[in-house]
């Protein structure tokens, strides 16, 4: 039997963020992940660091959270981020009133914007669609999630955390209103006894909660991403319309990532991958940047969004900002466990801070969060970051063409 003060289950951005925050507050923490770090949603995104503009007109609070965390990560994450900027592109077929609403909402949320006319857009991106009307510049950026997750794990480890990869949870024992121990297989192959347990497994949170007879209702959706050969695109391109399939193009140096679809799945591990999703994504992205229609495909992957079902029922519709939720299981009769679900990669640090605040309150730990001000280790050294990625087996699909090139 191993012991720890806090056991974090899940090695995506939120899980390692919680482990880092706890370790920096001098809390003994162990993290277990069934595969390599970033092997779930975090490492299978399109790699966008949101400015908040995508959500500005639908969720002001969510947009404000994004722009705040956008600035924090640009300060602390160094070579985990590439500050490309972004454009919301209006084509002739797009409703000009949508563009105006988004620009006004960005101003309200204090997201800086600059409007470019069609000539200025073509000067910036010569191969942009011929029917471009105008674009709105916003402070989007590109994020390399493998590096980000691995650097968080390295900082947690350097401050006393224990990180176990390839260590799947096999059982959770509940007795007398508490998690008594968690049985972990793989590289651990032992029971772990913890004072507090954090379920940070994202789209898999419902399956993990089931082991403890807890109800965490998830409604995951899949989305396809394609990385295609294309060099020279500067900013992220977003289509200035209601969110839909194929409305984002993210530059990753000699490639661009095209995304994405949104299809509900029953099981985040076993789901169909349909050709129509690829075809539609390419067709719609090519409406903004025509050369991608015939660009050679480097790789194709699907990711699964960790959507919380009650929130989806309440909000409805695709593209509305998804916040995160802390489900304190003391309300369900298990006093030493919490599940954190939903959210976005951009706001992982904020999610981790909020979750760590709750855990510390439950444990009676007095410690302030410092993760917004402390640079990640190796943040100025891409080679060192890539060594962390290798150490924690954290290579995801999103940045597979970038990591390891130094």
Coordinates of N, CA and C in Angstrom, one line a residue, residues 69-271:
X69 N -6.2 34.1 -19.3 CA -5.3 33.0 -19.3 C -4.4 33.0 -20.6
X70 N -4.9 33.6 -21.7 CA -4.1 33.8 -22.9 C -2.8 34.6 -22.5
X71 N -3.0 35.7 -21.8 CA -1.9 36.6 -21.4 C -1.0 35.9 -20.4
X72 N -1.6 35.1 -19.4 CA -0.8 34.4 -18.4 C 0.1 33.4 -19.1
X73 N -0.4 32.6 -20.0 CA 0.4 31.5 -20.7 C 1.4 32.1 -21.6
X74 N 1.2 33.2 -22.2 CA 2.2 33.9 -23.0 C 3.4 34.4 -22.1
X75 N 3.1 34.6 -20.9 CA 4.1 35.1 -19.9 C 4.9 33.9 -19.4
X76 N 4.2 32.8 -19.1 CA 4.9 31.7 -18.3 C 5.3 30.5 -19.2
X77 N 4.7 30.4 -20.4 CA 4.9 29.1 -21.1 C 5.9 29.2 -22.2
X78 N 6.5 30.3 -22.5 CA 7.6 30.4 -23.5 C 7.4 29.6 -24.7
X79 N 8.3 28.7 -25.0 CA 8.3 27.9 -26.2 C 7.2 26.9 -26.3
X80 N 6.3 26.8 -25.3 CA 5.1 26.0 -25.5 C 4.0 26.8 -26.3
X81 N 4.3 28.1 -26.6 CA 3.4 28.9 -27.2 C 4.1 29.6 -28.4
X82 N 3.3 29.8 -29.5 CA 3.8 30.6 -30.6 C 2.8 31.7 -30.9
X83 N 3.2 32.9 -30.7 CA 2.3 34.1 -30.7 C 2.0 34.5 -32.1
X84 N 1.1 33.9 -32.8 CA 0.8 34.1 -34.2 C -0.2 35.2 -34.4
X85 N -1.0 35.5 -33.4 CA -2.2 36.3 -33.7 C -3.2 35.5 -34.4
X86 N -4.4 36.1 -34.6 CA -5.5 35.4 -35.3 C -6.4 36.3 -36.0
X87 N -7.1 35.8 -37.0 CA -8.0 36.6 -37.8 C -9.4 35.9 -37.8
X88 N -10.5 36.7 -37.6 CA -11.8 36.2 -37.9 C -12.2 36.8 -39.3
X89 N -12.3 35.9 -40.3 CA -12.4 36.2 -41.7 C -13.9 36.2 -42.1
X90 N -14.3 37.3 -42.7 CA -15.7 37.4 -43.2 C -15.6 37.2 -44.7
X91 N -16.3 36.2 -45.2 CA -16.4 36.0 -46.7 C -17.8 36.6 -47.2
X92 N -17.9 36.6 -48.5 CA -19.2 37.2 -49.0 C -20.4 36.5 -48.5
X93 N -20.4 35.2 -48.3 CA -21.5 34.5 -47.9 C -21.9 34.7 -46.4
X94 N -21.0 35.3 -45.7 CA -21.2 35.4 -44.2 C -22.0 36.7 -43.8
X95 N -22.7 36.6 -42.8 CA -23.6 37.7 -42.3 C -22.7 38.8 -41.7
X96 N -22.7 40.0 -42.3 CA -21.9 41.1 -41.8 C -22.3 41.5 -40.3
X97 N -23.6 41.2 -40.0 CA -24.0 41.6 -38.6 C -23.4 40.7 -37.6
X98 N -23.0 39.5 -37.9 CA -22.3 38.6 -37.0 C -21.0 39.2 -36.7
X99 N -20.3 39.6 -37.7 CA -19.0 40.3 -37.5 C -19.1 41.5 -36.6
X100 N -20.1 42.3 -36.8 CA -20.3 43.5 -35.9 C -20.6 43.1 -34.5
X101 N -21.4 42.1 -34.3 CA -21.7 41.6 -32.9 C -20.5 41.1 -32.2
X102 N -19.7 40.3 -33.0 CA -18.5 39.8 -32.4 C -17.5 40.9 -32.0
X103 N -17.3 41.8 -32.9 CA -16.4 42.9 -32.6 C -16.9 43.7 -31.4
X104 N -18.2 44.0 -31.3 CA -18.7 44.7 -30.1 C -18.5 43.9 -28.8
X105 N -18.8 42.6 -28.9 CA -18.6 41.8 -27.8 C -17.2 41.7 -27.3
X106 N -16.3 41.6 -28.2 CA -14.8 41.6 -27.9 C -14.5 42.9 -27.1
X107 N -15.0 44.0 -27.6 CA -14.7 45.3 -26.9 C -15.2 45.2 -25.5
X108 N -16.4 44.7 -25.3 CA -17.0 44.6 -24.0 C -16.1 43.7 -23.1
X109 N -15.6 42.6 -23.6 CA -14.8 41.7 -22.9 C -13.3 42.1 -22.8
X110 N -13.0 43.3 -23.3 CA -11.7 43.8 -23.3 C -10.7 42.9 -24.0
X111 N -11.2 42.3 -25.2 CA -10.3 41.6 -26.1 C -9.9 42.6 -27.2
X112 N -8.7 42.9 -27.4 CA -8.3 43.9 -28.4 C -8.5 43.4 -29.8
X113 N -9.1 44.2 -30.7 CA -9.3 43.9 -32.1 C -8.8 45.0 -33.0
X114 N -8.5 44.6 -34.2 CA -8.3 45.6 -35.3 C -9.0 45.1 -36.5
X115 N -9.7 45.9 -37.2 CA -10.4 45.5 -38.4 C -9.6 45.8 -39.6
X116 N -9.4 44.8 -40.5 CA -8.7 44.9 -41.7 C -9.6 44.8 -42.9
X117 N -9.4 45.7 -43.9 CA -10.2 45.6 -45.1 C -9.7 44.5 -46.0
X118 N -10.4 44.2 -47.1 CA -10.0 43.1 -47.9 C -8.6 43.2 -48.5
X119 N -8.2 44.4 -48.8 CA -6.8 44.5 -49.3 C -5.8 44.3 -48.3
X120 N -6.0 44.7 -47.1 CA -5.1 44.5 -46.0 C -5.0 43.0 -45.6
X121 N -6.1 42.3 -45.7 CA -6.1 40.8 -45.5 C -5.3 40.1 -46.6
X122 N -5.5 40.5 -47.8 CA -4.8 39.9 -48.9 C -3.3 40.1 -48.8
X123 N -2.9 41.3 -48.4 CA -1.5 41.6 -48.2 C -0.9 40.7 -47.1
X124 N -1.7 40.5 -46.1 CA -1.2 39.6 -45.0 C -1.2 38.1 -45.4
X125 N -2.2 37.7 -46.2 CA -2.3 36.3 -46.6 C -2.7 36.3 -48.1
X126 N -1.7 36.3 -48.9 CA -1.9 36.4 -50.4 C -2.9 35.3 -50.9
X127 N -2.9 34.1 -50.4 CA -3.7 33.0 -50.9 C -5.1 32.9 -50.2
X128 N -5.5 33.9 -49.5 CA -6.8 33.9 -48.8 C -7.9 33.9 -49.9
X129 N -9.1 33.4 -49.6 CA -10.1 33.3 -50.6 C -10.4 34.7 -51.3
X130 N -10.7 34.6 -52.5 CA -10.9 35.8 -53.3 C -12.1 36.6 -52.9
X131 N -13.1 36.0 -52.2 CA -14.3 36.7 -51.8 C -14.2 37.2 -50.4
X132 N -13.0 37.3 -49.8 CA -12.9 37.9 -48.5 C -13.4 39.3 -48.5
X133 N -14.2 39.7 -47.5 CA -14.7 41.0 -47.4 C -13.9 41.8 -46.4
X134 N -13.5 41.2 -45.3 CA -12.7 41.9 -44.2 C -12.4 40.9 -43.2
X135 N -11.6 41.3 -42.2 CA -11.2 40.4 -41.1 C -11.0 41.2 -39.9
X136 N -11.1 40.5 -38.7 CA -10.9 41.2 -37.4 C -9.7 40.5 -36.8
X137 N -8.7 41.2 -36.5 CA -7.5 40.7 -35.8 C -7.7 40.6 -34.3
X138 N -7.3 39.4 -33.8 CA -7.5 39.2 -32.3 C -6.2 38.5 -31.8
X139 N -5.9 38.5 -30.5 CA -4.7 37.9 -30.0 C -4.7 36.4 -29.8
X140 N -5.3 35.6 -30.7 CA -5.1 34.2 -30.7 C -3.6 33.8 -30.8
X141 N -3.3 32.6 -30.5 CA -2.0 32.1 -30.6 C -2.0 30.6 -30.8
X142 N -0.9 30.0 -31.0 CA -0.7 28.5 -31.2 C -0.1 28.0 -29.9
X143 N -0.6 26.8 -29.5 CA -0.1 26.2 -28.3 C 0.4 24.8 -28.7
X144 N 1.5 24.4 -28.1 CA 2.0 23.0 -28.2 C 1.7 22.2 -27.0
X145 N 0.6 21.5 -27.0 CA 0.1 20.9 -25.7 C 1.1 19.8 -25.1
X146 N 1.8 19.1 -26.0 CA 2.7 18.1 -25.4 C 3.7 18.8 -24.5
X147 N 4.3 19.9 -25.0 CA 5.3 20.6 -24.2 C 4.7 21.2 -23.0
X148 N 3.5 21.8 -23.1 CA 2.8 22.4 -22.0 C 2.6 21.4 -20.9
X149 N 2.0 20.3 -21.2 CA 1.7 19.3 -20.2 C 2.9 18.7 -19.6
X150 N 4.0 18.4 -20.4 CA 5.2 17.8 -19.9 C 5.9 18.8 -19.0
X151 N 5.9 20.1 -19.3 CA 6.6 21.1 -18.5 C 5.9 21.3 -17.1
X152 N 4.5 21.2 -17.1 CA 3.8 21.3 -15.9 C 4.2 20.1 -15.0
X153 N 4.2 18.9 -15.6 CA 4.6 17.7 -14.9 C 6.0 17.8 -14.3
X154 N 6.9 18.3 -15.1 CA 8.3 18.5 -14.6 C 8.4 19.4 -13.4
X155 N 7.7 20.5 -13.5 CA 7.7 21.4 -12.3 C 7.1 20.8 -11.1
X156 N 6.0 20.0 -11.3 CA 5.4 19.3 -10.2 C 6.4 18.3 -9.6
X157 N 7.0 17.5 -10.5 CA 8.0 16.6 -10.0 C 9.1 17.2 -9.2
X158 N 9.6 18.4 -9.8 CA 10.7 19.1 -9.2 C 10.4 19.6 -7.8
X159 N 9.1 19.7 -7.5 CA 8.7 20.2 -6.2 C 8.0 19.1 -5.3
X160 N 8.4 17.9 -5.7 CA 8.0 16.8 -4.8 C 6.9 15.9 -5.2
X161 N 6.2 16.2 -6.3 CA 5.1 15.3 -6.8 C 5.7 14.0 -7.4
X162 N 4.9 13.0 -7.3 CA 5.2 11.7 -8.0 C 4.3 11.5 -9.2
X163 N 4.9 11.3 -10.3 CA 4.1 11.2 -11.6 C 4.3 9.8 -12.1
X164 N 3.2 9.1 -12.3 CA 3.2 7.7 -12.8 C 2.4 7.7 -14.1
X165 N 3.1 7.4 -15.2 CA 2.5 7.1 -16.5 C 2.2 5.6 -16.7
X166 N 1.4 5.3 -17.6 CA 1.0 3.9 -17.9 C 0.6 3.2 -16.6
X167 N -0.3 3.8 -15.9 CA -0.7 3.4 -14.6 C -2.3 3.5 -14.5
X168 N -3.0 2.6 -15.1 CA -4.5 2.7 -15.1 C -5.1 2.4 -13.8
X169 N -6.1 3.2 -13.4 CA -6.9 2.9 -12.2 C -7.8 1.7 -12.5
X170 N -7.8 0.7 -11.6 CA -8.6 -0.5 -11.8 C -9.8 -0.6 -10.9
X171 N -9.7 0.1 -9.7 CA -10.8 0.0 -8.8 C -10.7 1.1 -7.8
X172 N -11.8 1.6 -7.3 CA -11.9 2.6 -6.2 C -12.7 2.0 -5.1
X173 N -12.1 1.9 -3.9 CA -12.8 1.4 -2.8 C -13.4 2.5 -1.9
X174 N -14.7 2.4 -1.7 CA -15.5 3.4 -0.9 C -16.0 2.7 0.4
X175 N -15.8 3.4 1.5 CA -16.3 2.9 2.8 C -16.5 4.0 3.7
X176 N -17.6 4.0 4.4 CA -17.9 5.0 5.4 C -17.8 6.4 4.9
X177 N -18.3 6.6 3.6 CA -18.4 7.9 3.0 C -17.1 8.5 2.6
X178 N -16.0 7.6 2.4 CA -14.7 8.1 1.9 C -14.1 7.1 0.9
X179 N -13.3 7.7 0.0 CA -12.4 6.8 -0.8 C -11.4 6.3 0.2
X180 N -11.3 4.9 0.3 CA -10.4 4.3 1.2 C -9.0 4.1 0.5
X181 N -9.1 3.6 -0.7 CA -7.9 3.4 -1.5 C -8.3 3.2 -3.0
X182 N -7.3 3.4 -3.8 CA -7.5 3.3 -5.3 C -6.5 2.2 -5.7
X183 N -7.0 1.2 -6.5 CA -6.1 0.2 -7.0 C -5.6 0.6 -8.4
X184 N -4.3 0.7 -8.5 CA -3.7 1.1 -9.8 C -2.9 0.0 -10.4
X185 N -3.1 -0.2 -11.6 CA -2.3 -1.3 -12.3 C -1.1 -0.8 -13.0
X186 N -0.7 -1.5 -14.1 CA 0.4 -1.1 -14.9 C 1.7 -0.9 -14.2
X187 N 2.3 0.3 -14.3 CA 3.6 0.6 -13.8 C 3.6 0.7 -12.3
X188 N 2.4 0.9 -11.7 CA 2.3 1.0 -10.2 C 2.0 -0.4 -9.6
X189 N 0.9 -1.0 -10.1 CA 0.5 -2.3 -9.6 C 0.4 -2.4 -8.1
X190 N -0.3 -1.5 -7.5 CA -0.4 -1.4 -6.1 C -1.6 -0.5 -5.7
X191 N -2.1 -0.7 -4.5 CA -3.1 0.2 -4.0 C -2.5 1.5 -3.5
X192 N -3.2 2.6 -3.7 CA -2.8 3.9 -3.2 C -3.8 4.4 -2.3
X193 N -3.4 4.8 -1.1 CA -4.3 5.4 -0.1 C -4.0 6.9 0.0
X194 N -5.1 7.7 -0.2 CA -5.0 9.1 -0.2 C -6.0 9.8 0.7
X195 N -5.6 11.0 1.2 CA -6.6 11.7 2.0 C -7.6 12.4 1.1
X196 N -7.2 12.7 -0.2 CA -8.2 13.3 -1.1 C -7.9 12.8 -2.5
X197 N -8.9 12.7 -3.3 CA -8.8 12.2 -4.7 C -9.4 13.1 -5.7
X198 N -8.7 13.5 -6.7 CA -9.1 14.4 -7.8 C -9.3 13.6 -9.1
X199 N -10.5 13.6 -9.6 CA -10.8 12.9 -10.9 C -10.7 14.0 -11.9
X200 N -9.5 13.9 -12.7 CA -9.3 14.9 -13.7 C -9.1 14.1 -15.1
X201 N -10.0 13.2 -15.3 CA -9.9 12.3 -16.5 C -10.6 12.8 -17.7
X202 N -11.2 14.0 -17.6 CA -11.9 14.6 -18.7 C -13.0 13.8 -19.3
X203 N -13.0 13.5 -20.6 CA -14.1 12.8 -21.2 C -14.3 11.4 -20.6
X204 N -13.3 10.9 -19.8 CA -13.4 9.6 -19.1 C -13.9 9.7 -17.7
X205 N -14.3 10.9 -17.3 CA -14.7 11.2 -15.9 C -15.8 10.3 -15.4
X206 N -16.8 10.1 -16.3 CA -18.0 9.3 -16.0 C -17.6 7.8 -15.7
X207 N -16.7 7.3 -16.5 CA -16.3 5.9 -16.3 C -15.5 5.7 -15.0
X208 N -14.7 6.7 -14.7 CA -13.9 6.6 -13.5 C -14.9 6.8 -12.3
X209 N -15.8 7.7 -12.3 CA -16.7 7.9 -11.2 C -17.6 6.7 -11.0
X210 N -17.9 5.9 -12.1 CA -18.7 4.7 -11.9 C -18.0 3.7 -11.0
X211 N -16.7 3.7 -11.0 CA -16.0 2.8 -10.1 C -16.2 3.1 -8.6
X212 N -16.6 4.3 -8.3 CA -16.9 4.7 -7.0 C -18.4 4.9 -6.7
X213 N -19.2 4.4 -7.7 CA -20.7 4.5 -7.6 C -21.1 5.9 -7.5
X214 N -20.4 6.8 -8.2 CA -20.7 8.2 -8.3 C -21.3 8.5 -9.7
X215 N -22.1 9.5 -9.8 CA -22.7 9.9 -11.1 C -22.1 11.2 -11.6
X216 N -21.3 11.1 -12.6 CA -20.8 12.2 -13.4 C -21.2 12.1 -14.8
X217 N -22.2 12.8 -15.2 CA -22.9 12.6 -16.5 C -22.1 13.4 -17.5
X218 N -21.4 12.7 -18.4 CA -20.6 13.3 -19.5 C -21.4 13.1 -20.8
X219 N -21.1 14.0 -21.7 CA -21.6 13.9 -23.1 C -20.5 14.3 -24.1
X220 N -19.5 13.4 -24.2 CA -18.4 13.7 -25.1 C -18.8 13.8 -26.6
X221 N -18.1 14.7 -27.3 CA -18.3 14.7 -28.7 C -16.9 14.6 -29.4
X222 N -16.9 14.0 -30.5 CA -15.6 13.8 -31.3 C -15.5 14.9 -32.3
X223 N -14.3 15.2 -32.6 CA -14.0 16.2 -33.7 C -12.7 15.8 -34.5
X224 N -12.7 15.9 -35.8 CA -11.6 15.5 -36.6 C -10.7 16.7 -36.8
X225 N -9.4 16.4 -36.8 CA -8.4 17.4 -37.2 C -7.5 16.8 -38.3
X226 N -7.1 17.6 -39.3 CA -6.1 17.2 -40.3 C -5.0 18.1 -40.3
X227 N -3.8 17.6 -40.3 CA -2.6 18.4 -40.5 C -2.2 18.2 -42.0
X228 N -2.1 19.3 -42.7 CA -1.7 19.3 -44.1 C -0.5 20.1 -44.4
X229 N 0.2 19.8 -45.4 CA 1.4 20.6 -45.8 C 0.9 22.0 -46.3
X230 N 1.4 23.0 -45.6 CA 1.2 24.4 -46.1 C 2.1 25.3 -45.3
X231 N 3.0 26.0 -46.0 CA 4.0 26.8 -45.3 C 3.6 28.3 -45.5
X232 N 3.9 29.1 -44.5 CA 3.8 30.5 -44.7 C 2.5 31.2 -44.1
X233 N 1.6 30.4 -43.6 CA 0.4 31.0 -43.0 C 0.8 31.7 -41.7
X234 N 0.6 32.9 -41.5 CA 1.0 33.6 -40.2 C 0.0 33.4 -39.1
X235 N -1.2 34.0 -39.2 CA -2.1 34.0 -38.1 C -3.1 32.8 -38.2
X236 N -3.7 32.4 -37.0 CA -4.8 31.5 -37.0 C -5.9 32.1 -37.8
X237 N -6.6 31.3 -38.6 CA -7.8 31.8 -39.3 C -9.1 31.1 -38.7
X238 N -10.0 32.0 -38.4 CA -11.3 31.6 -37.9 C -12.4 32.2 -38.9
X239 N -13.4 31.4 -39.1 CA -14.5 31.9 -40.0 C -15.4 32.7 -39.2
X240 N -15.7 33.9 -39.7 CA -16.6 34.9 -38.9 C -18.1 34.5 -39.2
X241 N -18.5 33.5 -38.6 CA -19.9 33.0 -38.7 C -20.2 32.2 -37.4
X242 N -21.5 31.8 -37.2 CA -21.8 30.9 -36.1 C -20.9 29.7 -36.2
X243 N -20.4 29.2 -35.1 CA -19.5 28.0 -35.1 C -20.1 26.9 -35.9
X244 N -19.3 26.2 -36.7 CA -19.8 25.1 -37.5 C -18.6 24.3 -37.9
X245 N -18.8 23.2 -38.7 CA -17.7 22.4 -39.1 C -16.7 23.1 -40.0
X246 N -15.5 22.8 -39.8 CA -14.4 23.4 -40.7 C -14.3 24.9 -40.7
X247 N -14.2 25.4 -39.5 CA -14.2 26.9 -39.4 C -12.9 27.4 -38.7
X248 N -11.9 26.6 -38.7 CA -10.6 27.1 -38.1 C -9.4 26.4 -38.8
X249 N -8.4 27.2 -39.0 CA -7.1 26.8 -39.5 C -6.0 27.3 -38.6
X250 N -5.2 26.4 -38.1 CA -4.2 26.7 -37.1 C -2.8 26.5 -37.7
X251 N -1.9 27.5 -37.8 CA -0.6 27.3 -38.4 C 0.3 26.6 -37.5
X252 N 1.0 25.5 -38.0 CA 2.0 24.8 -37.2 C 3.3 24.7 -38.0
X253 N 3.9 25.9 -38.2 CA 5.1 26.0 -39.0 C 4.9 25.5 -40.4
X254 N 5.5 24.4 -40.8 CA 5.3 24.0 -42.2 C 4.0 23.2 -42.5
X255 N 3.2 23.2 -41.5 CA 1.9 22.5 -41.7 C 0.8 23.5 -41.2
X256 N -0.5 23.2 -41.5 CA -1.6 23.8 -40.9 C -2.6 22.7 -40.5
X257 N -3.2 23.0 -39.3 CA -4.2 22.0 -38.8 C -5.6 22.5 -39.2
X258 N -6.4 21.7 -39.8 CA -7.8 22.1 -40.2 C -8.7 21.4 -39.2
X259 N -9.7 22.2 -38.8 CA -10.7 21.6 -37.8 C -12.0 22.3 -37.9
X260 N -13.0 21.8 -37.3 CA -13.2 20.4 -36.9 C -14.6 20.1 -36.9
X261 N -15.0 18.9 -36.6 CA -16.4 18.5 -36.5 C -16.9 18.4 -35.1
X262 N -18.2 18.1 -34.8 CA -18.7 17.9 -33.5 C -19.8 16.9 -33.6
X263 N -19.5 15.6 -33.1 CA -20.4 14.5 -33.2 C -20.4 13.8 -31.9
X264 N -21.6 13.6 -31.3 CA -21.7 13.0 -30.0 C -21.3 11.5 -30.1
X265 N -20.6 11.1 -29.0 CA -20.2 9.7 -29.0 C -20.6 9.1 -27.6
X266 N -20.8 7.8 -27.6 CA -21.2 7.1 -26.4 C -20.0 6.7 -25.6
X267 N -18.9 6.4 -26.2 CA -17.7 5.9 -25.5 C -16.5 6.7 -26.0
X268 N -15.7 7.4 -25.2 CA -14.6 8.2 -25.6 C -13.4 7.4 -26.1
X269 N -13.5 6.1 -25.9 CA -12.4 5.2 -26.5 C -12.8 4.5 -27.8
X270 N -14.1 4.2 -27.9 CA -14.6 3.4 -29.1 C -15.6 4.2 -29.8
X271 N -15.3 4.7 -30.9 CA -16.3 5.5 -31.7 C -15.9 5.5 -33.2

